Amino acid sequence: MKKIILLLYLIHFSIVMQAQNFQNANVKKFIDKSINIIENNAVNVENITSIKERLYKKSVDFKSVDEIAPLFKEVFKDLNDYHGNLKYNGKTYGWDKLTESTNTYLKNKIKNETKVKSVIINKQIGYIRISGNDDFAFKKVDSIANDIVSNINSIDSKKIKAWIIDLRINTGGNMYPILLGLKEFIGNNVIFGGFVNSKNEITGNWEIKNNKLLIDKNLLERKSELIFPSKNTIPIAILTSGYTASAGEMTAISFIGRDNTFVIGEPTANYTTAVQGFEINKFAAINLSTDYVIDRNKKVYKQNIIPDYEVKDGDNFENLNKDSKIKEALKLFKQFSY
């Protein structure tokens, strides 16, 4: 017992000594404020003590706060947070974790296929592909949501008996306009998802009530309407890939647990956390993963989405009837009597 107490004392003493010997007091101040923010808000803080010790040790001789920022690449790795980052003097420092996806076809499509696309397949199946967006400032909510609705309306009719919602190249962005554009498909009078913190406490709900979309009880409204709004029970296939990330994953999770719904494709990119920003000073802010996503059945997503039907490769945007994931969806739709 004495050895354990002595060891703990020596660790504490070492940290205190380092803190007293910082060449620049502002360096220690920056670290302490950052650690305090992380400790009080991050969804994963199991390595927080070792993170603080390492930051102290590596920066004790720093002459400027400018030298600290690159160290946060390792900080986010130890937090297992590649959704968050440090913003410092206009630059971003985060964990550049390489994607596990090796689907080069889709990787190339991400660069060029940036618009919503909708077509009819086999005269009875509606298909809509929704790529990622850059609406982080919430300035395009109306235009994105209305574009989705416009594409749906352009092909919809009473002859459409099922829908394929393609999120394979949805690399993220703002999820709210996507949910707003698809709300009739998601359901009605249902809490279809939300967030929980590290203590498994619910910190936000996504809800559709009386055909209105509510995010944490905040109403999101659309300017355009569907011509055929009854979509609650229509069969749906959600297509995913290793590039389906963040807002794309949140959209997919919004449908999980819905009746007559399948997720088809490849495991997603694993950005299933809510990110919040916190100011450190006027030059710096830290973005942290603060919550995990949950679906309508309260399942927590700490990892990526595993499809109900895993289909690798075989993607073909040029000829959808030859696309392996779409072919799987069409096969599954055959169980429904139209």
Coordinates of C-alpha atoms in Angstrom, one line a residue:
M1 CA 0.0 0.0 0.0
K2 CA 2.8 2.4 0.9
K3 CA 4.4 1.8 -2.5
I4 CA 1.1 2.7 -4.3
I5 CA 0.7 5.8 -2.2
L6 CA 4.3 6.8 -2.9
L7 CA 3.9 6.2 -6.7
L8 CA 0.7 8.4 -6.8
Y9 CA 2.6 11.1 -4.8
L10 CA 5.5 11.0 -7.2
I11 CA 3.2 11.4 -10.3
H12 CA 1.4 14.3 -8.6
F13 CA 4.7 15.9 -7.6
S14 CA 6.0 15.5 -11.1
I15 CA 3.0 17.3 -12.6
V16 CA 3.1 20.1 -10.0
M17 CA 6.9 20.6 -10.6
Q18 CA 6.3 20.8 -14.3
A19 CA 3.5 23.3 -13.8
Q20 CA 5.7 25.5 -11.7
N21 CA 8.5 25.5 -14.3
F22 CA 6.6 26.5 -17.4
Q23 CA 8.7 29.0 -19.4
N24 CA 5.4 30.7 -20.4
A25 CA 2.5 30.8 -18.0
N26 CA 0.1 31.3 -20.9
V27 CA 1.0 27.8 -22.2
K28 CA -0.1 26.2 -18.9
K29 CA -3.2 28.3 -18.9
F30 CA -4.1 27.2 -22.4
I31 CA -3.6 23.5 -21.5
D32 CA -5.5 23.8 -18.2
K33 CA -8.5 25.5 -19.9
S34 CA -8.5 22.9 -22.7
I35 CA -8.3 20.0 -20.3
N36 CA -11.1 21.5 -18.2
I37 CA -13.4 21.8 -21.3
I38 CA -12.6 18.2 -22.4
E39 CA -13.1 16.7 -18.9
N40 CA -16.5 18.4 -18.5
N41 CA -17.8 17.7 -22.0
A42 CA -16.2 15.0 -24.0
V43 CA -18.0 11.7 -24.4
N44 CA -14.8 9.7 -23.7
V45 CA -12.5 10.9 -21.0
E46 CA -10.9 7.7 -19.8
N47 CA -7.4 8.9 -20.9
I48 CA -7.7 12.5 -19.6
T49 CA -5.0 12.1 -16.9
S50 CA -2.4 10.8 -19.2
I51 CA -3.3 13.4 -21.8
K52 CA -2.7 16.2 -19.3
E53 CA 0.6 14.7 -18.1
R54 CA 1.9 14.4 -21.7
L55 CA 0.8 18.0 -22.6
Y56 CA 2.6 19.3 -19.5
K57 CA 5.7 17.3 -20.2
K58 CA 6.0 18.2 -23.9
S59 CA 5.2 21.9 -23.5
V60 CA 7.0 22.9 -20.3
D61 CA 9.7 24.6 -22.3
F62 CA 7.5 26.2 -25.0
K63 CA 8.0 29.9 -25.4
S64 CA 4.7 30.5 -27.2
V65 CA 1.2 29.1 -27.2
D66 CA 1.5 28.7 -30.9
E67 CA 3.7 25.6 -30.3
I68 CA 0.9 23.8 -28.5
A69 CA -1.7 23.4 -31.3
P70 CA 0.1 20.5 -33.2
L71 CA 0.1 18.5 -30.0
F72 CA -3.7 18.2 -30.2
K73 CA -3.5 15.8 -33.1
E74 CA -2.4 13.2 -30.5
V75 CA -4.9 14.5 -27.9
F76 CA -7.8 13.7 -30.2
K77 CA -6.4 10.3 -31.0
D78 CA -6.2 9.5 -27.2
L79 CA -9.8 10.7 -26.9
N80 CA -10.7 8.3 -29.8
D81 CA -12.4 11.4 -31.3
Y82 CA -11.7 11.9 -35.0
H83 CA -14.9 13.9 -35.3
G84 CA -13.6 16.7 -33.2
N85 CA -10.6 19.1 -33.6
L86 CA -8.8 22.2 -32.3
K87 CA -9.3 25.4 -34.3
Y88 CA -6.3 27.7 -33.7
N89 CA -5.5 30.9 -35.6
G90 CA -7.4 29.7 -38.7
K91 CA -5.9 26.2 -38.7
T92 CA -7.4 22.9 -37.8
Y93 CA -5.7 20.2 -35.7
G94 CA -7.3 16.8 -35.3
W95 CA -6.8 13.1 -35.6
D96 CA -6.4 12.3 -39.2
K97 CA -7.6 8.7 -39.0
L98 CA -7.6 7.0 -42.4
T99 CA -10.9 5.7 -43.6
E100 CA -11.1 1.9 -43.7
S101 CA -13.0 2.0 -47.0
T102 CA -11.3 0.9 -50.1
N103 CA -14.1 1.5 -52.5
T104 CA -12.3 3.6 -55.1
Y105 CA -15.3 3.9 -57.4
L106 CA -17.3 5.7 -54.7
K107 CA -14.3 7.7 -53.6
N108 CA -14.0 9.1 -57.1
K109 CA -17.8 9.8 -57.3
I110 CA -17.7 12.0 -54.2
K111 CA -15.7 14.6 -56.0
N112 CA -18.2 15.0 -58.9
E113 CA -21.6 13.8 -57.8
T114 CA -22.6 16.7 -55.5
K115 CA -26.2 17.2 -56.6
V116 CA -29.4 15.4 -55.5
K117 CA -30.3 12.8 -58.1
S118 CA -33.7 11.1 -58.5
V119 CA -34.9 8.6 -61.1
I120 CA -37.5 5.8 -61.5
I121 CA -36.2 2.2 -61.5
N122 CA -38.3 -0.5 -63.2
K123 CA -41.4 1.9 -63.4
Q124 CA -42.3 1.2 -59.7
I125 CA -39.3 2.1 -57.6
G126 CA -38.3 5.7 -56.6
Y127 CA -34.6 6.3 -56.3
I128 CA -33.0 9.4 -54.7
R129 CA -29.3 9.9 -54.0
I130 CA -28.4 12.6 -51.5
S131 CA -24.7 13.6 -51.2
G132 CA -23.0 15.5 -48.4
N133 CA -23.3 19.3 -47.9
D134 CA -21.3 22.1 -46.4
D135 CA -24.1 23.9 -44.6
F136 CA -22.3 24.1 -41.2
A137 CA -23.5 27.7 -40.7
F138 CA -27.2 26.7 -41.2
K139 CA -27.6 29.0 -44.2
K140 CA -28.8 26.5 -46.7
V141 CA -31.4 24.6 -44.7
D142 CA -34.3 25.7 -46.9
S143 CA -32.5 25.2 -50.2
I144 CA -31.2 21.7 -49.4
A145 CA -34.6 20.5 -48.0
N146 CA -36.5 22.0 -50.9
D147 CA -34.1 20.5 -53.4
I148 CA -34.8 17.0 -51.9
V149 CA -38.5 17.6 -52.0
S150 CA -38.3 18.8 -55.6
N151 CA -36.4 15.7 -56.7
I152 CA -38.9 13.4 -55.0
N153 CA -41.9 15.2 -56.6
S154 CA -40.2 15.1 -60.0
I155 CA -40.6 11.3 -60.1
D156 CA -43.3 10.5 -57.6
S157 CA -46.7 9.1 -58.5
K158 CA -49.2 6.6 -57.3
K159 CA -47.3 4.0 -59.3
I160 CA -44.2 4.2 -57.0
K161 CA -44.4 1.3 -54.6
A162 CA -41.0 1.5 -52.8
W163 CA -38.1 3.9 -52.4
I164 CA -34.3 3.6 -52.4
I165 CA -32.6 6.4 -50.4
D166 CA -28.9 6.3 -51.5
L167 CA -26.5 7.7 -48.9
R168 CA -23.3 6.1 -50.2
I169 CA -21.6 9.4 -51.0
N170 CA -23.1 11.4 -48.2
T171 CA -19.9 12.3 -46.4
G172 CA -21.7 14.6 -43.9
G173 CA -22.5 18.2 -43.3
N174 CA -25.7 19.5 -41.8
M175 CA -28.2 16.7 -41.1
Y176 CA -31.2 18.8 -40.4
P177 CA -32.1 19.9 -43.9
I178 CA -31.8 16.2 -45.0
L179 CA -34.2 15.1 -42.3
L180 CA -36.5 18.0 -43.1
G181 CA -36.6 16.9 -46.8
L182 CA -37.3 13.3 -45.9
K183 CA -39.6 13.7 -42.8
E184 CA -42.6 12.1 -44.4
F185 CA -40.6 8.9 -45.1
I186 CA -39.2 8.8 -41.6
G187 CA -42.6 8.5 -40.0
N188 CA -45.2 10.5 -37.9
N189 CA -45.8 10.9 -34.2
V190 CA -42.5 9.2 -33.5
I191 CA -39.3 10.0 -31.7
F192 CA -37.0 8.6 -34.3
G193 CA -33.6 9.3 -32.8
G194 CA -31.5 11.6 -30.6
F195 CA -28.4 11.8 -28.5
V196 CA -27.1 10.4 -25.2
N197 CA -24.1 11.5 -23.2
S198 CA -21.4 9.4 -21.6
K199 CA -23.7 8.8 -18.6
N200 CA -26.3 7.4 -21.0
E201 CA -28.6 10.4 -20.3
I202 CA -30.7 11.6 -23.2
T203 CA -29.5 15.0 -24.2
G204 CA -31.7 15.6 -27.3
N205 CA -34.6 14.1 -29.2
W206 CA -35.5 14.0 -32.9
E207 CA -39.2 13.9 -33.3
I208 CA -41.9 14.1 -35.9
K209 CA -45.2 15.2 -34.3
N210 CA -48.3 15.9 -36.4
N211 CA -46.1 15.8 -39.5
K212 CA -43.9 18.5 -38.0
L213 CA -40.1 18.0 -37.5
L214 CA -38.9 18.8 -34.0
I215 CA -35.2 18.7 -33.1
D216 CA -34.9 19.2 -29.3
K217 CA -38.4 20.7 -29.4
N218 CA -37.3 23.2 -32.0
L219 CA -39.6 23.3 -35.0
L220 CA -38.0 23.0 -38.4
E221 CA -40.3 24.0 -41.3
R222 CA -40.1 23.5 -45.1
K223 CA -41.4 25.8 -47.8
S224 CA -42.3 23.1 -50.2
E225 CA -44.5 20.0 -49.8
L226 CA -44.7 16.6 -51.3
I227 CA -47.3 15.9 -53.9
F228 CA -47.9 12.4 -52.4
P229 CA -47.1 12.9 -48.7
S230 CA -48.2 9.5 -47.4
K231 CA -44.9 7.7 -47.0
N232 CA -45.1 6.3 -43.4
T233 CA -45.2 2.6 -44.3
I234 CA -43.9 2.5 -47.9
P235 CA -40.9 0.0 -48.2
I236 CA -37.5 1.7 -48.1
A237 CA -34.0 0.6 -48.7
I238 CA -31.2 2.8 -47.3
L239 CA -27.9 2.4 -49.2
T240 CA -24.6 3.0 -47.2
S241 CA -20.9 2.8 -47.8
G242 CA -17.6 3.4 -45.9
Y243 CA -17.9 7.0 -47.0
T244 CA -21.4 7.5 -45.4
A245 CA -20.4 9.7 -42.5
S246 CA -21.7 12.1 -39.9
A247 CA -24.9 13.6 -41.2
G248 CA -25.1 10.7 -43.7
E249 CA -25.0 8.2 -40.8
M250 CA -27.5 10.3 -38.7
T251 CA -29.9 10.1 -41.6
A252 CA -29.5 6.4 -41.9
I253 CA -30.0 5.9 -38.2
S254 CA -33.2 8.0 -38.5
F255 CA -34.7 5.1 -40.5
I256 CA -33.4 2.2 -38.5
G257 CA -36.3 0.5 -36.6
R258 CA -38.9 1.8 -39.1
D259 CA -41.2 -0.9 -40.5
N260 CA -40.5 -2.2 -44.0
T261 CA -37.0 -0.7 -44.0
F262 CA -33.6 -2.2 -44.8
V263 CA -30.0 -0.9 -44.7
I264 CA -28.0 -2.3 -47.5
G265 CA -24.3 -1.8 -48.5
E266 CA -21.1 -1.4 -46.6
P267 CA -20.4 -0.5 -42.9
T268 CA -20.4 3.3 -42.5
A269 CA -17.5 5.6 -41.6
N270 CA -18.1 5.8 -37.8
Y271 CA -18.7 9.5 -37.2
T272 CA -21.8 8.8 -35.1
T273 CA -21.2 11.5 -32.5
A274 CA -22.6 14.9 -31.9
V275 CA -20.0 17.6 -32.0
Q276 CA -20.1 20.9 -30.0
G277 CA -17.7 23.8 -30.1
F278 CA -16.2 25.5 -27.0
E279 CA -14.1 28.7 -26.9
I280 CA -10.7 28.6 -25.3
N281 CA -9.7 32.2 -26.1
K282 CA -10.2 34.6 -28.9
F283 CA -7.8 32.7 -31.1
A284 CA -8.8 29.2 -30.3
A285 CA -11.8 26.9 -29.9
I286 CA -12.1 23.2 -29.4
N287 CA -14.7 21.0 -31.1
L288 CA -15.6 17.8 -29.1
S289 CA -17.6 14.7 -29.6
T290 CA -20.0 15.2 -26.6
D291 CA -22.8 12.7 -27.3
Y292 CA -23.5 9.4 -29.1
V293 CA -26.4 9.0 -31.4
I294 CA -29.4 6.7 -30.6
D295 CA -32.1 5.4 -32.9
R296 CA -35.9 5.2 -32.3
N297 CA -35.4 2.0 -30.2
K298 CA -32.8 3.7 -28.0
K299 CA -29.9 1.7 -29.4
V300 CA -26.7 3.6 -28.9
Y301 CA -24.3 3.9 -31.8
K302 CA -20.7 4.1 -30.4
Q303 CA -19.4 2.5 -33.6
N304 CA -20.4 2.6 -37.2
I305 CA -23.6 1.3 -38.8
I306 CA -23.5 -2.3 -39.9
P307 CA -26.0 -2.9 -42.8
D308 CA -28.8 -5.5 -42.5
Y309 CA -27.5 -6.8 -45.8
E310 CA -23.8 -6.3 -46.5
V311 CA -23.0 -5.9 -50.1
K312 CA -19.5 -4.8 -51.0
D313 CA -18.4 -3.0 -54.2
G314 CA -20.5 -3.5 -57.4
D315 CA -21.6 0.2 -57.4
N316 CA -22.7 1.5 -60.8
F317 CA -24.2 5.0 -60.9
E318 CA -24.1 4.9 -64.7
N319 CA -26.4 1.9 -64.9
L320 CA -28.5 1.6 -61.7
N321 CA -30.0 -1.7 -62.8
K322 CA -26.5 -3.2 -62.7
D323 CA -25.7 -1.8 -59.3
S324 CA -25.2 -4.6 -56.9
K325 CA -26.7 -2.8 -53.9
I326 CA -29.7 -1.7 -55.8
K327 CA -30.2 -5.2 -57.2
E328 CA -30.3 -6.4 -53.5
A329 CA -32.9 -3.8 -52.7
L330 CA -35.1 -4.8 -55.6
K331 CA -34.8 -8.4 -54.5
L332 CA -35.9 -7.5 -51.0
F333 CA -38.9 -5.4 -52.3
K334 CA -40.3 -8.5 -53.9
Q335 CA -41.6 -9.7 -50.6
F336 CA -44.2 -6.9 -50.5
S337 CA -47.4 -7.1 -52.4
Y338 CA -47.8 -3.8 -54.2

